C-alpha cells in the first residue's frame, strides 16, 4: 500500500493525479472526505467495485454511495431527479448530504446491491473533490473501515483496518466532521432520512418541510447497510441514555464490572468526567459542543480498543443537531440499551 501525504488546505495536484490514475486503472484508493475516510473505486467499473466489498469484508447486499465532483453528473446517474433534490443540491452540496434516487442504466448492479436506486453525494473536502475530478469518473466509496467497525477519521485508522488490502492511502489528516453524511431517500414522498449525519434533520426540515426519519428501532430497514449492530468497537459497549439517573446507573454498572475484574472504560462528556474518579475516562467533548462530540466519537471508540478495554460504559448526549448522528452510532454500537 502506497501512502501519499497531502495537505488538505493546499492539495498537491501531482499526488492527487497519481491517485486518480489508480482509480482509472481499477485500483482501490482510500481518501479523506469532510465526514470520514472513504475507500474509493471507479463506480462504473463493476470489477473494481467488487474489490471494495472484498477488502472491507462487506456483504454484497449493502449498497455504496457514488461520489461526484460536478453537480451535473447526477443527471447521468439518475434520470429521475425531483425538483426538491435539485434544491437540496443547491443548498448543501458540496457537503455531507447523500441523496437516494432512482438509478440510471450506467450504474452497475454491484454498486446499488441490485436495488433500482443509487445514493449520490458531492464531497467538499478538497482532496476528495480533486481526486474525483481528475479520475474523470464517479467514485464509489464506503467508509474505509473493516465492515462493522467504527468509521475511520484519520489515516492511522485506515492503516489499522485495511493495510495490505488496498493500493493507495491518501493521508490528509483528521476529517472535519467525524460522522458520515446524512442519507435521505428522495424516491417517494414523504422523503425519509435513512441515516442521520453531517447535515441535521432541522436543516433538512427547513429546506423541505415535513420529512420522516428512520430510527434505530424501525423494523423496516430501508437502507440495507443501516444494520442495528454496527459501528462497533471490539469492546462491549453499554449505552445509558440521558436521564436524571444516568450518572448513578453508569457508576453502578462500572463498579459491578470492575469487581468482576473487567477493564472498564467510561465515555462521557467533559462536564461529567468528575463523576467517574478512579475509572479510565475519555471525554468526547462538552455537552454544549455537539460538533466536537461528533469529531471525537469514532477515534475515542477506537482508542478504547487499542487499550484492550473489555467494557465501555457510554453516556448518551442530546439528540439535537449533530447529536442525533452521534446517538444513532452509539445506539447501533451498543449491545444493550438502558
Ligand atoms: O460520509 C459518508 O457518507 C461516507 C464518505 C466516505 O462519503 N461514506 C459512507 O459510506 O458512510 P457507507 O457505505 O459506510 O454508508 C453508506 C450508507 C449505507 O448505510 C448504505 O446502506 C446506504 O448508505 N445506501 C447506499 N446506497 C443506498 C441506496 N441505494 N438506498 C438506500 N441506502 C443506500
Ligand atoms: Mg460505513
Coordinates of C-alpha atoms and ligand atoms in Angstrom, one line a residue:
X1 CA 0.0 0.0 0.0
X2 CA 1.4 3.4 -1.0
X3 CA 0.8 6.3 1.4
X4 CA 0.6 9.7 -0.2
X5 CA 0.6 12.6 2.3
X6 CA -1.4 15.5 1.0
X7 CA -2.1 18.8 2.7
X8 CA -5.9 19.2 2.7
X9 CA -5.8 23.0 2.5
X10 CA -3.4 23.1 -0.5
X11 CA -3.6 19.7 -2.1
X12 CA -0.6 18.9 -4.3
X13 CA -2.1 18.1 -7.7
X14 CA 0.8 15.8 -8.6
X15 CA -0.1 13.3 -5.9
X16 CA -3.8 13.7 -6.5
X17 CA -3.2 12.8 -10.1
X18 CA -1.3 9.7 -9.2
X19 CA -4.2 8.5 -7.1
X20 CA -6.7 9.5 -9.7
X21 CA -4.8 7.4 -12.3
X22 CA -5.0 4.4 -10.0
X23 CA -8.8 4.8 -9.7
X24 CA -9.0 4.9 -13.6
X25 CA -6.9 1.6 -13.6
X26 CA -9.5 -0.1 -11.4
X27 CA -7.5 0.1 -8.2
X28 CA -8.6 1.0 -4.6
X29 CA -7.7 4.4 -3.1
X30 CA -8.6 5.4 0.5
X31 CA -9.0 9.2 0.8
X32 CA -10.3 11.8 3.3
X33 CA -13.7 13.4 2.9
X34 CA -15.1 16.1 5.2
X35 CA -17.0 13.3 7.1
X36 CA -14.8 10.2 7.3
X37 CA -12.2 8.4 5.1
X38 CA -13.7 6.7 2.1
X39 CA -12.4 3.6 0.2
X40 CA -12.8 4.6 -3.5
X41 CA -13.0 2.8 -6.8
X42 CA -14.3 3.6 -10.3
X43 CA -18.1 3.4 -9.8
X44 CA -18.7 2.5 -13.4
X45 CA -16.2 -0.4 -13.3
X46 CA -18.0 -3.4 -11.6
X47 CA -14.8 -5.4 -11.2
X48 CA -13.1 -2.5 -9.4
X49 CA -16.1 -2.0 -7.2
X50 CA -16.2 -5.7 -6.2
X51 CA -12.7 -5.3 -4.7
X52 CA -14.1 -2.7 -2.2
X53 CA -16.5 -5.4 -0.8
X54 CA -13.7 -7.9 -0.6
X55 CA -11.3 -5.5 1.1
X56 CA -13.8 -4.4 3.7
X57 CA -15.5 -7.9 4.2
X58 CA -18.7 -6.1 3.4
X59 CA -21.8 -8.1 2.4
X60 CA -22.9 -7.6 -1.2
X61 CA -26.4 -6.5 -0.1
X62 CA -25.1 -3.3 1.4
X63 CA -25.0 -0.6 -1.4
X64 CA -22.4 2.0 -1.9
X65 CA -22.5 5.8 -2.2
X66 CA -21.4 7.2 -5.5
X67 CA -19.3 10.4 -5.2
X68 CA -19.2 13.1 -7.9
X69 CA -17.3 16.4 -8.3
X70 CA -19.7 18.1 -10.8
X71 CA -23.4 18.5 -9.8
X72 CA -24.4 17.8 -13.4
X73 CA -23.1 14.2 -13.1
X74 CA -26.1 13.4 -11.0
X75 CA -28.2 13.5 -14.2
X76 CA -26.0 10.7 -15.7
X77 CA -26.5 8.6 -12.6
X78 CA -30.3 9.2 -12.3
X79 CA -32.9 10.1 -15.0
X80 CA -35.4 11.0 -12.2
X81 CA -34.1 13.9 -10.1
X82 CA -37.0 15.6 -8.3
X83 CA -37.1 19.4 -8.0
X84 CA -36.6 19.1 -4.2
X85 CA -33.4 17.1 -4.8
X86 CA -32.1 19.9 -7.0
X87 CA -33.0 22.3 -4.3
X88 CA -31.0 20.3 -1.7
X89 CA -28.0 20.1 -4.0
X90 CA -28.1 23.9 -4.3
X91 CA -28.1 24.4 -0.5
X92 CA -26.0 21.6 0.8
X93 CA -23.6 20.5 -2.0
X94 CA -20.7 20.1 -1.9
X95 CA -21.1 18.7 1.6
X96 CA -22.2 15.9 3.9
X97 CA -25.6 15.0 2.3
X98 CA -26.3 11.9 0.3
X99 CA -29.4 11.7 -2.0
X100 CA -31.0 8.3 -2.8
X101 CA -32.6 8.5 -6.3
X102 CA -33.9 6.1 -9.0
X103 CA -30.8 4.9 -10.8
X104 CA -29.9 5.1 -14.5
X105 CA -28.6 2.2 -16.7
X106 CA -25.0 3.3 -16.3
X107 CA -24.8 2.3 -12.6
X108 CA -23.6 -1.3 -12.2
X109 CA -25.8 -3.5 -10.1
X110 CA -23.0 -4.3 -7.7
X111 CA -22.9 -0.6 -6.6
X112 CA -26.6 -0.5 -5.7
X113 CA -26.7 -4.1 -4.5
X114 CA -29.3 -4.8 -7.1
X115 CA -31.7 -2.1 -5.9
X116 CA -33.3 0.3 -8.5
X117 CA -31.9 3.3 -6.7
X118 CA -28.5 4.9 -6.3
X119 CA -27.0 7.0 -3.5
X120 CA -25.1 10.1 -4.6
X121 CA -23.0 12.7 -2.9
X122 CA -20.7 15.5 -3.7
X123 CA -18.0 15.9 -1.0
X124 CA -16.5 19.3 -0.1
X125 CA -13.1 18.1 1.1
X126 CA -10.6 19.5 -1.5
X127 CA -8.7 16.2 -1.7
X128 CA -11.8 14.2 -2.3
X129 CA -13.2 16.7 -4.7
X130 CA -10.0 16.9 -6.8
X131 CA -9.5 13.1 -6.7
X132 CA -12.9 12.6 -8.3
X133 CA -12.4 15.4 -10.7
X134 CA -9.1 14.0 -12.1
X135 CA -10.4 10.4 -12.0
X136 CA -12.9 11.6 -14.7
X137 CA -15.4 9.1 -13.4
X138 CA -17.8 8.9 -10.4
X139 CA -16.2 7.2 -7.4
X140 CA -18.0 4.6 -5.3
X141 CA -16.8 4.8 -1.8
X142 CA -18.0 3.4 1.5
X143 CA -16.2 4.4 4.7
X144 CA -12.7 2.9 4.7
X145 CA -13.0 0.6 7.7
X146 CA -13.5 -3.1 8.0
X147 CA -17.2 -4.0 7.9
X148 CA -18.9 -3.3 11.2
X149 CA -16.0 -1.3 12.8
X150 CA -16.2 2.4 13.7
X151 CA -15.6 4.6 10.6
X152 CA -12.0 6.0 10.1
X153 CA -11.4 9.7 10.9
X154 CA -7.7 9.7 10.3
X155 CA -5.1 7.8 8.1
X156 CA -4.0 5.6 11.0
X157 CA -7.5 4.1 11.4
X158 CA -7.4 3.1 7.7
X159 CA -4.0 1.5 8.2
X160 CA -5.2 -0.4 11.3
X161 CA -8.1 -1.9 9.3
X162 CA -7.0 -2.2 5.7
X163 CA -3.2 -2.3 5.5
X164 CA -2.2 -4.7 2.7
X165 CA -5.7 -4.8 1.2
X166 CA -5.7 -1.6 -0.8
X167 CA -3.4 0.2 -3.3
X168 CA -3.1 3.8 -2.2
X169 CA -4.0 5.7 1.0
X170 CA -4.1 9.5 0.9
X171 CA -3.2 10.8 4.3
X172 CA -4.9 14.2 4.5
X173 CA -5.0 14.5 8.3
X174 CA -8.1 14.3 10.5
X175 CA -11.6 14.6 8.9
X176 CA -13.5 17.8 9.9
X177 CA -16.9 16.4 10.8
X178 CA -16.2 12.9 12.1
X179 CA -19.5 11.2 11.4
X180 CA -20.8 10.2 8.0
X181 CA -23.1 12.0 5.7
X182 CA -26.9 12.2 6.2
X183 CA -28.6 9.9 3.8
X184 CA -32.1 10.9 2.5
X185 CA -34.4 8.8 0.3
X186 CA -35.9 11.1 -2.4
X187 CA -37.6 8.3 -4.3
X188 CA -41.0 8.8 -2.7
X189 CA -42.9 11.2 -0.5
X190 CA -42.7 11.9 2.3
X191 CA -38.9 12.0 1.9
X192 CA -37.2 9.9 4.5
X193 CA -33.9 10.3 6.4
X194 CA -32.3 6.8 6.3
X195 CA -29.2 7.8 8.3
X196 CA -28.7 11.0 10.4
X197 CA -25.3 12.5 9.7
X198 CA -23.4 15.7 9.0
X199 CA -26.5 17.7 7.8
X200 CA -29.0 18.0 10.7
X201 CA -32.7 17.0 10.4
X202 CA -33.6 20.6 11.3
X203 CA -31.6 21.9 8.3
X204 CA -33.4 19.4 6.1
X205 CA -36.8 20.3 7.5
X206 CA -36.1 24.0 7.0
X207 CA -35.4 23.2 3.3
X208 CA -38.1 20.6 2.6
X209 CA -40.9 20.9 5.2
X210 CA -42.1 17.7 6.8
X211 CA -39.8 14.6 6.4
X212 CA -39.8 11.2 8.0
X213 CA -36.9 9.8 10.0
X214 CA -35.7 6.2 10.3
X215 CA -34.8 5.3 13.8
X216 CA -32.6 2.5 15.1
X217 CA -35.7 0.6 16.2
X218 CA -37.5 0.8 12.9
X219 CA -38.3 -2.7 11.7
X220 CA -38.2 -1.7 8.1
X221 CA -34.5 -1.5 7.1
X222 CA -34.9 0.9 4.2
X223 CA -31.2 1.5 4.0
X224 CA -29.8 -2.0 3.8
X225 CA -26.5 -1.0 5.4
X226 CA -28.0 0.5 8.4
X227 CA -27.8 -2.6 10.4
X228 CA -28.8 -2.5 14.0
X229 CA -25.5 -3.7 15.3
X230 CA -22.8 -1.6 13.6
X231 CA -20.0 0.9 14.2
X232 CA -18.8 -1.4 16.9
X233 CA -15.6 -1.3 18.8
X234 CA -14.2 -4.8 19.9
X235 CA -15.1 -4.0 23.5
X236 CA -18.7 -4.4 24.6
X237 CA -20.5 -1.0 24.7
X238 CA -23.3 -0.3 27.1
X239 CA -25.1 3.0 26.4
X240 CA -27.0 4.9 29.0
X241 CA -29.5 7.4 27.5
X242 CA -29.8 10.8 29.1
X243 CA -31.9 10.9 32.2
X244 CA -31.8 12.0 35.8
X245 CA -30.4 8.6 36.8
X246 CA -27.8 8.4 34.0
X247 CA -24.7 9.0 36.1
X248 CA -25.8 6.9 39.0
X249 CA -26.6 4.0 36.8
X250 CA -23.4 4.3 34.8
X251 CA -21.4 4.3 38.0
X252 CA -23.2 1.3 39.4
X253 CA -22.6 -0.7 36.2
X254 CA -19.0 0.4 36.0
X255 CA -18.3 -0.7 39.6
X256 CA -20.0 -4.1 39.0
X257 CA -17.8 -4.9 36.0
X258 CA -14.7 -3.6 37.8
X259 CA -15.5 -6.0 40.7
X260 CA -15.6 -8.9 38.1
X261 CA -12.1 -7.9 37.1
X262 CA -13.1 -6.4 33.7
X263 CA -11.2 -3.5 32.2
X264 CA -13.8 -0.8 32.2
X265 CA -13.7 2.5 30.2
X266 CA -16.1 5.4 30.7
X267 CA -17.1 7.5 27.7
X268 CA -18.8 10.7 28.8
X269 CA -18.9 14.5 28.3
X270 CA -16.2 16.8 29.7
X271 CA -18.8 18.1 32.3
X272 CA -19.4 14.6 33.7
X273 CA -15.8 13.4 33.9
X274 CA -15.5 14.3 37.5
X275 CA -18.3 11.9 38.4
X276 CA -16.1 8.9 37.5
X277 CA -12.9 9.3 39.5
X278 CA -11.0 6.0 39.7
X279 CA -12.0 4.8 36.2
X280 CA -10.4 5.1 32.8
X281 CA -12.3 8.1 31.4
X282 CA -12.5 9.5 27.9
X283 CA -14.4 12.7 27.2
X284 CA -15.9 13.1 23.7
X285 CA -16.5 16.9 24.2
X286 CA -18.7 19.3 26.1
X287 CA -22.4 18.7 26.1
X288 CA -22.8 22.2 24.7
X289 CA -20.5 21.4 21.8
X290 CA -22.0 18.6 19.8
X291 CA -19.7 19.3 16.9
X292 CA -16.7 18.3 19.0
X293 CA -18.5 15.2 20.3
X294 CA -19.1 14.1 16.6
X295 CA -15.5 14.9 15.7
X296 CA -14.1 12.7 18.5
X297 CA -16.7 9.9 18.6
X298 CA -15.0 7.2 16.4
X299 CA -11.5 7.9 17.5
X300 CA -12.5 7.6 21.1
X301 CA -14.2 4.3 20.4
X302 CA -11.2 3.0 18.5
X303 CA -8.8 4.1 21.3
X304 CA -10.6 2.0 23.9
X305 CA -9.9 -1.0 21.7
X306 CA -6.2 0.0 21.4
X307 CA -6.1 -0.1 25.2
X308 CA -7.8 -3.5 25.2
X309 CA -10.8 -2.3 27.2
X310 CA -13.4 -5.0 27.9
X311 CA -16.5 -2.9 28.6
X312 CA -17.3 0.7 27.5
X313 CA -19.9 2.4 29.6
X314 CA -21.1 5.3 27.5
X315 CA -23.3 8.3 28.5
X316 CA -25.8 9.4 25.9
X317 CA -25.9 13.1 24.8
X318 CA -28.6 15.4 23.5
X319 CA -30.2 14.4 20.1
X320 CA -30.3 17.9 18.5
X321 CA -28.1 18.8 15.6
X322 CA -25.1 16.5 15.2
X323 CA -26.0 14.9 18.5
X324 CA -28.6 12.7 16.7
X325 CA -25.9 11.3 14.4
X326 CA -23.7 10.6 17.4
X327 CA -26.5 8.9 19.3
X328 CA -27.5 6.9 16.2
X329 CA -24.0 5.5 16.0
X330 CA -23.8 4.8 19.7
X331 CA -27.3 3.1 19.8
X332 CA -26.2 0.8 16.9
X333 CA -22.8 0.1 18.6
X334 CA -24.4 -0.8 21.9
X335 CA -25.1 -4.3 22.8
X336 CA -27.7 -3.3 25.4
X337 CA -29.7 -0.1 25.7
X338 CA -30.6 1.1 29.2
Ligands
LIG1 O1 -20.0 10.4 4.7 C1 -20.2 9.3 4.1 O2 -21.3 9.1 3.6 C2 -19.0 8.4 3.8 C3 -18.0 9.1 3.0 C4 -16.9 8.2 2.6 O3 -18.6 9.6 1.8 N1 -19.5 7.2 3.2 C5 -20.2 6.2 3.9 O4 -20.5 5.1 3.1 O5 -20.5 6.4 5.0 P1 -21.0 3.7 3.8 O6 -21.0 2.7 2.7 O7 -20.2 3.4 5.0 O8 -22.5 4.1 4.1 C6 -23.5 4.3 3.1 C7 -24.9 4.1 3.6 C8 -25.2 2.7 3.9 O9 -25.9 2.7 5.1 C9 -26.0 2.2 2.8 O10 -26.9 1.2 3.1 C10 -26.7 3.5 2.3 O11 -25.7 4.5 2.5 N2 -27.0 3.4 0.9 C11 -26.2 3.3 -0.2 N3 -26.9 3.2 -1.3 C12 -28.2 3.2 -1.0 C13 -29.4 3.0 -1.7 N4 -29.5 2.9 -3.0 N5 -30.6 3.0 -1.0 C14 -30.6 3.1 0.4 N6 -29.5 3.3 1.1 C15 -28.3 3.3 0.5
LIG2 MG1 -19.7 2.7 6.7

